[in-house]
Coordinates of C-alpha atoms in Angstrom, one line a residue:
M171 CA 23.8 -30.0 -18.2
R172 CA 21.9 -30.0 -21.6
R173 CA 23.2 -33.4 -22.4
L174 CA 21.9 -34.8 -19.1
L175 CA 18.6 -33.2 -19.7
L176 CA 18.3 -34.6 -23.2
A177 CA 19.3 -38.0 -22.0
G178 CA 16.8 -38.0 -19.3
I179 CA 14.0 -37.1 -21.8
L180 CA 15.1 -39.9 -24.1
R181 CA 15.2 -42.4 -21.3
R182 CA 11.6 -41.4 -20.2
A183 CA 10.5 -41.6 -23.8
S184 CA 11.9 -45.0 -24.3
S185 CA 10.1 -46.4 -21.2
S186 CA 6.8 -44.9 -22.4
P187 CA 4.6 -47.6 -24.3
S188 CA 3.2 -45.0 -26.8
S189 CA 6.9 -44.2 -27.9
H190 CA 8.1 -47.7 -28.6
H191 CA 6.7 -47.7 -32.1
H192 CA 8.4 -44.3 -32.8
L193 CA 11.7 -45.6 -31.6
H194 CA 11.5 -48.8 -33.7
L195 CA 10.8 -46.6 -36.7
V196 CA 13.9 -44.5 -36.1
R197 CA 16.0 -47.7 -35.8
A198 CA 14.5 -48.9 -39.0
L199 CA 15.3 -45.7 -41.0
S200 CA 18.8 -45.5 -39.6
A201 CA 19.5 -49.1 -40.7
S202 CA 18.3 -48.7 -44.2
S203 CA 20.5 -47.9 -47.2
P204 CA 21.4 -44.3 -48.2
L205 CA 18.4 -42.5 -49.8
P206 CA 18.3 -39.9 -52.6
A207 CA 18.3 -36.2 -51.7
S208 CA 14.5 -35.8 -51.6
D209 CA 14.1 -38.9 -49.5
A210 CA 16.9 -37.7 -47.2
D211 CA 14.9 -34.5 -46.7
L212 CA 11.8 -36.6 -46.0
R213 CA 13.7 -38.6 -43.4
K214 CA 15.1 -35.5 -41.8
Y215 CA 11.6 -34.0 -41.3
A216 CA 10.2 -37.3 -40.2
G217 CA 12.9 -37.4 -37.5
Y218 CA 12.0 -33.9 -36.3
A219 CA 8.4 -35.0 -36.0
L220 CA 9.2 -38.0 -34.1
L221 CA 11.5 -36.1 -31.8
L222 CA 8.6 -33.7 -31.1
L223 CA 6.2 -36.5 -30.4
G224 CA 8.7 -38.3 -28.2
C225 CA 9.3 -35.0 -26.1
G226 CA 5.5 -34.6 -25.8
A227 CA 5.1 -38.1 -24.5
A228 CA 8.0 -37.7 -22.1
T229 CA 6.5 -34.6 -20.8
Y230 CA 2.9 -36.1 -20.4
Y231 CA 4.0 -39.2 -18.6
S232 CA 6.7 -37.5 -16.5
F233 CA 4.5 -34.6 -15.4
P234 CA 0.9 -35.8 -15.4
L235 CA -1.9 -33.3 -14.6
P236 CA -3.6 -34.2 -11.3
P237 CA -7.4 -34.7 -11.5
D238 CA -8.0 -31.8 -9.0
A239 CA -5.5 -29.4 -10.8
L240 CA -8.4 -26.9 -11.4
H241 CA -9.0 -26.5 -7.6
K242 CA -5.3 -26.3 -6.6
K243 CA -3.4 -23.1 -5.9
A244 CA -0.4 -22.4 -8.1
V245 CA 2.9 -22.9 -6.3
P246 CA 5.3 -20.0 -6.8
F247 CA 8.4 -20.8 -8.8
K248 CA 11.3 -21.6 -6.5
Y249 CA 14.3 -19.6 -7.3
A250 CA 17.8 -20.7 -6.6
P251 CA 19.2 -19.4 -3.3
L252 CA 20.4 -15.8 -3.6
P253 CA 24.1 -15.1 -3.4
D254 CA 25.2 -14.1 0.0
D255 CA 25.8 -10.5 -1.1
L256 CA 22.4 -10.0 -2.9
H257 CA 19.5 -8.8 -0.8
A258 CA 15.8 -9.1 -1.8
V259 CA 13.8 -6.1 -0.5
S260 CA 10.0 -5.8 -1.1
N261 CA 7.3 -3.6 0.2
W262 CA 4.7 -5.0 2.6
S263 CA 2.2 -6.1 0.0
A264 CA 4.9 -7.7 -2.1
T265 CA 3.7 -5.6 -5.1
H266 CA 7.2 -4.2 -5.7
E267 CA 10.5 -5.9 -5.1
V268 CA 14.1 -5.3 -6.0
H269 CA 17.4 -7.3 -5.6
T270 CA 20.4 -5.2 -4.6
R271 CA 24.0 -5.8 -3.6
V272 CA 24.2 -2.5 -1.7
L273 CA 22.0 -2.3 1.4
L274 CA 23.8 -0.3 4.1
Q275 CA 22.8 0.0 7.8
P276 CA 24.8 2.6 9.5
D277 CA 24.6 2.6 13.4
S278 CA 25.5 6.3 13.9
L279 CA 25.2 9.8 12.4
P280 CA 29.0 9.8 11.5
A281 CA 28.7 6.4 9.8
L282 CA 25.7 7.7 7.8
H283 CA 27.5 10.9 6.9
D284 CA 30.5 8.9 5.6
A285 CA 28.4 6.6 3.6
L286 CA 26.6 9.3 1.8
A287 CA 29.9 11.2 1.3
A288 CA 31.5 8.1 -0.3
A289 CA 28.4 7.5 -2.5
H290 CA 28.6 11.1 -3.6
G291 CA 32.3 10.9 -4.5
E292 CA 31.8 7.7 -6.5
R293 CA 28.5 8.7 -8.0
R294 CA 26.7 5.7 -6.5
K295 CA 23.0 5.3 -5.7
L296 CA 22.0 5.1 -2.0
R297 CA 18.3 5.6 -1.8
P298 CA 16.9 6.0 1.8
L299 CA 14.7 3.0 2.8
G300 CA 12.4 3.1 5.8
S301 CA 10.3 0.2 6.7
G302 CA 9.3 -0.5 3.2
L303 CA 5.6 -0.1 3.8
S304 CA 4.8 2.3 1.0
P305 CA 2.4 0.5 -1.4
N306 CA 4.1 1.9 -4.5
G307 CA 7.7 0.9 -3.4
L308 CA 8.7 4.6 -3.3
A309 CA 12.0 3.8 -1.5
L310 CA 13.2 0.9 -3.6
S311 CA 16.3 1.1 -5.8
R312 CA 18.3 -1.9 -7.3
A313 CA 21.4 0.4 -7.3
G314 CA 21.7 0.7 -3.6
M315 CA 19.8 1.5 -0.4
V316 CA 20.5 2.7 3.1
N317 CA 18.3 1.8 6.0
L318 CA 18.3 3.4 9.6
A319 CA 17.0 0.4 11.4
L320 CA 20.2 0.5 13.7
M321 CA 19.7 4.3 14.3
D322 CA 16.6 3.9 16.4
K323 CA 17.3 5.6 19.8
V324 CA 15.3 8.1 21.7
L325 CA 17.8 10.9 22.3
D326 CA 15.9 13.3 24.4
V327 CA 12.5 13.9 26.0
D328 CA 11.6 17.2 27.2
A329 CA 8.4 16.7 29.3
K330 CA 7.9 20.5 30.0
K331 CA 8.0 21.4 26.4
K332 CA 6.4 18.2 25.4
T333 CA 9.0 17.4 22.8
V334 CA 10.9 14.3 21.8
T335 CA 14.1 14.0 19.9
V336 CA 14.8 10.6 18.1
Q337 CA 17.0 8.9 15.6
A338 CA 14.9 8.6 12.5
G339 CA 15.1 4.8 12.3
I340 CA 12.9 4.3 15.4
R341 CA 9.5 2.8 14.6
V342 CA 6.4 4.7 15.6
A343 CA 5.2 1.8 17.9
E344 CA 8.6 1.9 19.8
L345 CA 8.5 5.6 20.1
V346 CA 5.0 5.7 21.6
D347 CA 6.0 3.0 24.1
T348 CA 8.9 5.3 25.3
L349 CA 6.7 8.4 25.4
R350 CA 4.3 6.5 27.6
E351 CA 6.7 6.5 30.5
H352 CA 6.9 10.3 30.3
G353 CA 3.0 10.8 30.0
L354 CA 3.3 11.9 26.4
T355 CA 2.1 10.6 23.0
L356 CA 2.0 11.7 19.4
Q357 CA -0.8 14.0 18.3
N358 CA -2.2 11.8 15.6
F359 CA -1.4 8.4 13.9
A360 CA -1.6 6.6 10.5
S361 CA -3.6 3.4 10.5
I362 CA -0.5 1.3 11.6
R363 CA 2.5 1.7 13.7
E364 CA 5.3 0.0 11.9
Q365 CA 6.7 2.8 10.0
Q366 CA 10.1 4.5 10.8
V367 CA 9.7 8.0 11.9
G368 CA 11.9 9.3 9.1
G369 CA 9.8 7.6 6.6
I370 CA 6.3 8.5 7.8
I371 CA 7.1 12.2 7.7
Q372 CA 8.8 12.2 4.3
V373 CA 5.7 10.9 2.3
G374 CA 3.1 13.1 4.0
A375 CA 1.3 10.4 6.0
H376 CA -1.7 11.4 8.1
G377 CA -4.3 10.3 10.6
T378 CA -7.8 11.7 10.7
G379 CA -9.4 14.8 12.3
A380 CA -10.3 18.0 10.6
R381 CA -8.4 20.0 13.2
L382 CA -5.3 17.8 13.1
P383 CA -2.7 18.2 10.4
P384 CA -0.8 15.5 8.6
I385 CA 2.2 14.0 10.6
D386 CA 4.9 16.1 9.0
E387 CA 3.4 19.1 10.9
Q388 CA 4.5 17.6 14.1
V389 CA 8.2 18.0 13.1
I390 CA 9.8 21.2 14.6
S391 CA 13.4 20.5 13.7
M392 CA 15.6 17.8 12.1
K393 CA 19.0 16.9 11.0
L394 CA 19.4 16.1 7.3
V395 CA 22.4 14.2 5.9
T396 CA 23.0 15.3 2.3
P397 CA 25.5 14.0 -0.3
A398 CA 26.9 17.2 -1.3
K399 CA 26.6 19.5 1.9
G400 CA 26.9 16.9 4.7
T401 CA 24.8 17.1 7.7
I402 CA 22.6 20.3 8.1
E403 CA 20.2 21.2 10.9
L404 CA 16.8 22.6 9.9
S405 CA 14.1 24.1 11.9
R406 CA 11.3 26.7 11.7
E407 CA 13.9 29.3 12.7
K408 CA 16.8 28.0 10.8
D409 CA 16.5 28.0 7.1
P410 CA 12.6 27.7 7.2
D411 CA 12.2 27.5 3.6
L412 CA 14.3 24.3 3.1
F413 CA 13.0 23.0 6.5
Y414 CA 9.4 23.0 5.2
L415 CA 10.4 21.6 1.9
A416 CA 12.4 18.9 3.4
R417 CA 9.8 17.9 5.9
C418 CA 7.9 16.1 3.2
G419 CA 10.9 15.7 0.8
L420 CA 10.2 12.0 -0.4
G421 CA 13.9 11.1 0.5
G422 CA 15.1 13.2 -2.4
L423 CA 16.8 16.0 -0.5
G424 CA 18.7 14.1 2.1
V425 CA 18.5 11.2 4.6
V426 CA 16.5 12.3 7.7
A427 CA 18.8 11.2 10.6
E428 CA 17.3 12.9 13.7
V429 CA 13.9 14.4 14.3
T430 CA 12.4 16.5 17.1
L431 CA 8.7 16.2 17.3
Q432 CA 6.0 18.1 19.1
C433 CA 4.1 15.7 21.4
V434 CA 0.9 16.1 23.4
E435 CA -0.1 14.7 26.9
R436 CA -1.0 11.1 26.7
H437 CA -4.9 10.8 26.7
Q438 CA -7.7 8.4 26.5
L439 CA -10.3 8.5 23.8
I440 CA -13.9 7.1 23.6
E441 CA -14.5 5.4 20.2
H442 CA -18.1 5.4 18.9
T443 CA -18.7 3.1 15.9
F444 CA -22.1 3.0 14.3
V445 CA -23.7 2.3 10.9
S446 CA -25.4 5.1 8.9
S447 CA -26.7 5.8 5.4
A448 CA -25.7 8.3 2.7
D449 CA -28.6 10.5 3.5
E450 CA -27.9 10.6 7.3
V451 CA -24.4 11.4 6.7
K452 CA -25.3 14.4 4.5
K453 CA -27.6 15.7 7.1
N454 CA -25.1 15.5 9.8
H455 CA -21.7 15.9 8.0
K456 CA -20.9 19.5 9.0
K457 CA -21.7 19.0 12.6
W458 CA -19.7 15.7 12.9
L459 CA -16.6 17.3 11.2
S460 CA -16.7 20.1 13.7
E461 CA -17.7 18.2 16.9
N462 CA -15.4 15.2 16.7
K463 CA -11.7 15.3 17.3
H464 CA -11.2 12.2 15.1
I465 CA -13.7 11.0 12.5
K466 CA -13.7 8.7 9.5
Y467 CA -16.3 7.1 7.2
L468 CA -16.0 3.6 5.8
W469 CA -18.1 3.3 2.7
I470 CA -19.2 -0.1 1.5
P471 CA -19.8 -0.3 -2.3
Y472 CA -23.1 -1.8 -3.5
T473 CA -24.7 -1.1 -0.3
D474 CA -26.2 2.0 1.5
T475 CA -24.1 1.4 4.5
V476 CA -21.5 3.9 5.9
V477 CA -19.7 2.9 8.9
V478 CA -19.0 6.2 11.0
V479 CA -16.1 6.0 13.5
Q480 CA -15.9 9.0 15.9
C481 CA -13.3 9.3 18.6
N482 CA -13.2 11.9 21.4
P483 CA -11.7 12.4 24.8
P484 CA -13.9 11.2 27.6
S485 CA -16.2 13.9 29.2
S486 CA -19.3 13.8 31.5
W487 CA -21.7 14.6 28.6
R488 CA -20.0 12.1 26.3
T489 CA -20.2 9.2 28.6
P490 CA -21.2 6.1 26.6
K491 CA -24.6 4.8 27.4
F492 CA -24.9 2.2 24.7
T493 CA -23.2 -1.2 24.4
S494 CA -23.7 -3.6 21.5
K495 CA -26.4 -6.2 21.6
Y496 CA -24.2 -8.8 20.0
G497 CA -20.9 -10.3 21.3
K498 CA -17.9 -10.6 18.9
D499 CA -18.7 -14.3 18.0
E500 CA -22.4 -13.3 17.3
A501 CA -21.2 -10.4 15.0
I502 CA -19.0 -12.5 13.0
Q503 CA -21.0 -15.7 12.8
H504 CA -22.9 -14.9 9.6
V505 CA -19.4 -14.2 7.9
R506 CA -18.1 -17.6 8.9
D507 CA -21.4 -19.1 7.5
L508 CA -20.9 -17.3 4.3
Y509 CA -17.3 -18.6 4.1
R510 CA -18.4 -22.2 4.7
E511 CA -21.2 -21.9 2.2
S512 CA -18.8 -20.4 -0.4
L513 CA -16.4 -23.2 0.1
K514 CA -18.9 -25.8 -0.8
K515 CA -19.4 -23.9 -4.1
Y516 CA -15.9 -23.1 -5.0
R517 CA -14.0 -26.1 -3.5
T518 CA -14.9 -29.1 -1.5
K519 CA -17.3 -29.9 1.3
A520 CA -14.5 -31.3 3.4
E521 CA -12.8 -27.8 3.5
S522 CA -16.0 -26.2 4.6
N523 CA -15.8 -28.1 7.9
D524 CA -12.4 -26.8 8.8
P525 CA -12.6 -25.8 12.6
E526 CA -9.8 -23.1 11.9
V527 CA -12.6 -20.9 10.5
D528 CA -13.9 -20.1 14.0
Q529 CA -10.5 -18.8 15.0
L530 CA -10.2 -16.2 12.1
S531 CA -10.7 -12.4 12.6
F532 CA -13.1 -10.6 10.3
T533 CA -10.3 -9.3 8.0
E534 CA -8.9 -12.8 7.7
L535 CA -12.3 -14.1 6.8
R536 CA -12.8 -11.4 4.2
D537 CA -9.4 -12.2 2.7
R538 CA -10.3 -15.9 2.4
L539 CA -13.7 -15.2 1.0
L540 CA -12.1 -12.8 -1.7
A541 CA -9.5 -15.4 -2.5
L542 CA -12.2 -17.8 -3.8
D543 CA -13.1 -15.5 -6.6
P544 CA -11.8 -11.9 -6.1
L545 CA -13.0 -10.4 -9.5
D546 CA -16.5 -11.9 -9.6
K547 CA -18.7 -8.8 -9.0
D548 CA -21.6 -10.8 -7.5
H549 CA -19.3 -12.7 -5.1
V550 CA -17.7 -9.4 -3.9
I551 CA -21.1 -7.9 -3.4
R552 CA -22.2 -10.8 -1.2
I553 CA -19.0 -10.2 0.9
N554 CA -19.6 -6.5 1.0
K555 CA -23.2 -7.1 2.4
A556 CA -21.9 -9.5 4.9
E557 CA -19.3 -6.8 5.9
A558 CA -22.2 -4.3 6.3
E559 CA -24.0 -6.7 8.4
Y560 CA -20.9 -7.4 10.5
W561 CA -20.5 -3.6 11.3
K562 CA -24.2 -3.4 12.2
K563 CA -23.7 -6.1 14.8
S564 CA -20.4 -4.3 15.9
E565 CA -21.9 -0.9 16.8
G566 CA -21.0 0.4 20.2
Y567 CA -18.4 2.2 22.3
R568 CA -14.9 1.4 23.5
M569 CA -12.4 3.4 25.6
G570 CA -8.6 3.2 25.5
W571 CA -5.4 5.2 25.1
S572 CA -5.3 7.2 21.9
D573 CA -2.3 5.1 20.4
E574 CA -4.6 2.0 20.8
I575 CA -7.8 3.5 19.7
L576 CA -6.7 5.1 16.5
G577 CA -5.2 2.0 14.9
F578 CA -7.0 0.2 12.2
D579 CA -6.8 -3.3 10.9
C580 CA -6.3 -2.8 7.2
G581 CA -6.4 -6.3 6.3
G582 CA -3.8 -8.3 4.3
Q583 CA -1.7 -7.5 1.2
Q584 CA -3.4 -5.0 -1.1
W585 CA -3.3 -2.5 -3.9
V586 CA -4.3 1.0 -2.6
S587 CA -4.9 4.4 -4.3
E588 CA -5.5 7.3 -2.0
T589 CA -6.3 10.8 -3.1
C590 CA -6.3 14.1 -1.2
F591 CA -8.4 17.1 -2.1
P592 CA -9.7 20.4 -0.6
A593 CA -13.0 20.2 1.4
G594 CA -13.4 23.9 2.2
T595 CA -12.8 25.1 5.8
L596 CA -13.8 23.7 9.2
A597 CA -16.4 26.5 9.6
K598 CA -17.7 26.2 6.1
P599 CA -17.2 22.7 4.6
N600 CA -17.9 22.7 0.8
M601 CA -19.5 19.3 0.9
K602 CA -17.4 18.2 -2.2
D603 CA -16.0 15.5 -0.2
L604 CA -19.3 13.7 -0.2
D605 CA -20.0 14.5 -3.7
Y606 CA -16.7 12.8 -4.6
I607 CA -17.8 9.7 -2.7
E608 CA -21.3 9.8 -4.4
E609 CA -19.7 10.0 -7.9
L610 CA -17.2 7.2 -7.0
L611 CA -20.0 4.8 -5.9
Q612 CA -22.0 5.6 -8.9
L613 CA -18.9 4.9 -11.2
I614 CA -18.3 1.6 -9.5
E615 CA -21.9 0.4 -10.1
K616 CA -22.0 1.8 -13.7
E617 CA -18.6 0.1 -14.6
D618 CA -19.4 -3.1 -12.8
I619 CA -16.2 -2.9 -10.8
P620 CA -15.7 -5.7 -8.3
A621 CA -14.9 -3.2 -5.6
P622 CA -14.3 -4.6 -2.0
A623 CA -14.9 -2.6 1.1
P624 CA -14.2 -0.3 2.6
I625 CA -13.6 2.9 0.8
E626 CA -12.0 4.8 3.6
Q627 CA -12.6 8.5 4.0
R628 CA -10.6 10.7 6.5
W629 CA -10.0 14.5 7.0
T630 CA -7.0 16.6 8.1
A631 CA -6.2 20.3 8.6
C632 CA -3.6 21.7 6.1
S633 CA 0.2 21.3 6.1
R634 CA 2.7 24.1 5.7
S635 CA 5.1 21.6 3.9
P636 CA 4.8 22.7 0.2
M637 CA 5.2 19.1 -1.1
S638 CA 2.4 17.7 1.2
P639 CA -0.8 16.8 -0.7
A640 CA -2.6 18.8 1.9
S641 CA -0.4 21.9 1.7
S642 CA -2.0 25.3 1.9
S643 CA -1.2 28.8 3.2
Q644 CA -4.7 29.2 4.5
E645 CA -4.6 27.9 8.1
D646 CA -8.3 27.0 8.3
D647 CA -8.4 24.9 5.1
I648 CA -9.4 21.3 5.5
F649 CA -8.7 18.4 3.2
S650 CA -10.3 15.0 2.6
W651 CA -8.4 11.8 1.9
V652 CA -10.1 8.9 0.1
G653 CA -8.6 5.4 -0.4
I654 CA -9.8 2.7 -2.9
I655 CA -8.5 -0.8 -2.5
M656 CA -8.2 -4.2 -3.9
Y657 CA -6.9 -7.1 -1.8
L658 CA -4.3 -9.5 -2.9
P659 CA -5.5 -12.5 -0.8
T660 CA -3.6 -15.2 -2.5
S661 CA 0.0 -16.2 -3.5
D662 CA -1.2 -17.5 -6.9
A663 CA 0.8 -15.6 -9.3
R664 CA -1.7 -15.6 -12.1
Q665 CA -4.6 -14.5 -9.8
R666 CA -2.4 -11.7 -8.4
K667 CA -1.8 -10.4 -11.9
E668 CA -5.5 -10.5 -12.8
I669 CA -6.3 -8.6 -9.5
T670 CA -3.5 -6.0 -10.3
E671 CA -4.9 -5.4 -13.9
E672 CA -8.5 -5.0 -12.4
F673 CA -7.3 -2.5 -9.8
F674 CA -5.4 -0.3 -12.3
N675 CA -8.5 -0.3 -14.4
Y676 CA -10.5 0.8 -11.3
R677 CA -7.9 3.4 -10.5
S678 CA -7.7 4.7 -14.1
K679 CA -11.5 5.2 -14.2
T680 CA -11.4 7.0 -10.9
Q681 CA -8.6 9.3 -12.2
T682 CA -10.4 10.1 -15.5
N683 CA -13.8 10.8 -14.0
L684 CA -13.0 12.4 -10.7
W685 CA -9.4 13.6 -10.0
D686 CA -9.3 16.9 -12.2
G687 CA -12.8 17.9 -11.2
Y688 CA -11.9 17.8 -7.4
S689 CA -8.3 18.8 -7.6
A690 CA -7.4 15.5 -6.2
Y691 CA -3.8 14.3 -5.9
E692 CA -2.4 11.0 -4.8
H693 CA -0.7 10.2 -1.5
W694 CA 3.1 10.1 -2.3
A695 CA 3.3 6.6 -0.9
K696 CA 0.7 5.3 -3.2
I697 CA 1.3 7.2 -6.5
E698 CA 2.2 4.9 -9.3
V699 CA 4.3 6.0 -12.4
P700 CA 2.5 5.3 -15.7
K701 CA 4.3 3.2 -18.3
D702 CA 2.8 5.1 -21.2
K703 CA 4.8 8.1 -22.2
D704 CA 1.9 10.4 -22.8
E705 CA 0.2 9.5 -19.6
L706 CA 3.6 10.1 -17.8
T707 CA 3.8 13.6 -19.5
E708 CA 0.3 14.4 -18.3
L709 CA 1.1 13.3 -14.8
Q710 CA 4.3 15.5 -14.6
A711 CA 2.2 18.4 -15.9
R712 CA -0.4 17.8 -13.2
L713 CA 2.1 17.6 -10.5
R714 CA 3.7 21.0 -11.7
K715 CA 0.2 22.6 -11.2
R716 CA 0.0 21.5 -7.5
F717 CA 3.5 21.4 -6.2
P718 CA 6.7 23.6 -6.4
V719 CA 8.5 21.1 -8.5
D720 CA 11.2 23.7 -9.7
A721 CA 11.9 24.7 -6.1
Y722 CA 12.1 21.0 -5.1
N723 CA 14.5 20.1 -8.1
K724 CA 16.6 23.2 -7.4
A725 CA 17.1 21.9 -3.8
R726 CA 17.9 18.4 -5.0
M727 CA 20.5 19.6 -7.3
E728 CA 22.1 21.8 -4.6
L729 CA 22.1 19.0 -1.9
D730 CA 22.4 16.0 -4.3
P731 CA 23.9 17.0 -7.7
N732 CA 24.9 13.4 -8.5
K733 CA 21.3 12.0 -7.7
V734 CA 22.6 9.7 -5.1
L735 CA 19.3 9.6 -3.2
S736 CA 17.1 9.4 -6.4
N737 CA 15.6 6.3 -8.1
A738 CA 13.7 5.7 -11.3
K739 CA 10.3 6.6 -9.7
L740 CA 11.6 10.0 -8.5
E741 CA 13.3 10.8 -11.6
K742 CA 10.2 10.1 -13.7
L743 CA 8.0 12.2 -11.4
F744 CA 10.4 15.1 -11.1
P745 CA 12.6 15.1 -14.2
V746 CA 15.6 17.5 -14.0
T747 CA 16.3 19.5 -17.0
E748 CA 19.9 20.1 -18.2
V749 CA 19.5 23.8 -17.4
Q750 CA 18.3 23.0 -13.9
H751 CA 21.2 20.5 -13.5
V752 CA 23.8 23.1 -14.6
K753 CA 22.3 25.7 -12.3

């Protein structure tokens, strides 16, 4: 192969006009009589120089740079096809990816039990993998994974007790569809519905509503398949300590195979979306938290705009009386105009006339706008201001079933860091949740961070799962969740790398300035492991202050002494000492 490549280069060089002189010189030197040693050295180095020039000429004429190269997107490198037994698995935002030869998909509880028993006996890794949605790739492992996509059945619905028992591989959207037939639904939802049930409870996922806990609190019993102790049944009555620990167990204690969830009656909600300001939010915050079943704020950096989204069951005194003055096209038209105007600046006038623009949703337009220059602060500010205007023109009410209303279009691929911190009680909010946001927005402006919108803020009640970021023994405690974001609106590898570096700079400044002061801890599906050893040591110490790490590791060593279910991320977050391992 090397010979063929070299021959090709030489053929291309010989056909290049600029290389003819060099080739003639080589022939002349080779035909001359033997030279003294010093002349031989000179000839050797001259030959090296000529070879270098020839290769440069060959490269230039074989791979010319097109005149519009500066405006073209980079094309990702095309890898050779993967071997049939090698699986490429990435998370939704393609920020983390592994290749593995072991990706099992058991279709029954006995098959899952046997797979884990075999892995335990052979000391092989078999990390539980859900839908792969976690932004930090929490479930990924090159050494091997097990996915329950084929274990996705609804096993029992008890309409009287309002409970449902499912195999853990069922997706939330499919579960909700089945519950609809029985007049039931889930109490709360995360922003999207594509998670497997086993995965969404293991990472402490949540919806919003200061009276509503994170989703793991909906679990009333489950079957956990462990490498060392086989299948065990856990509930509030049966081994409650392990039950609460395993509800938010990060896939490290066992593979959740079956789950019984507490449901509620299917119900409609009225969603009221309106634009407010920081001052107005401060005046009304306590009242809004207590009066609304679901509430969230969308803060837009570099503006004084706060989008408030309130959701409540219909009632006679809450009947909506206001409809938006603008239609959907009118609300989004100025964003389309900004996109076309920006195209003229960054690319070509022809592209700005693309009729497809009129078919794009707001989040799609935002992605395309950001892709033009995602790290230029002034460009991002223009987009944020356009988003603020879009929400002003989208104010109004809508009514629908709760599983339809509580969803949220999060946009395209992205980096996210979400923190959770105490916010007092429902009766006495401490207002630190708004102080946090105020400091965050000031930090963004002070550091000139090209922070896109929105910064999403939500609330939940507490969880009794000790590994939940919202865990508390005080039933009336409430917690605020704040997510910062940077989108990855392009496949250009260089641009994605630059966005990634800027995001981690953004996250680092937030951590340094805010987290300790507010006792804020990251969502398990979004926590990233530092590469620096000192930073990792600090993170491990922080986690020990908040979570029962020793109890968690003790349970891991009892249920999975060979660390079958673990991966590098889990080992770095919760290192097991030799003493713990022996015990």
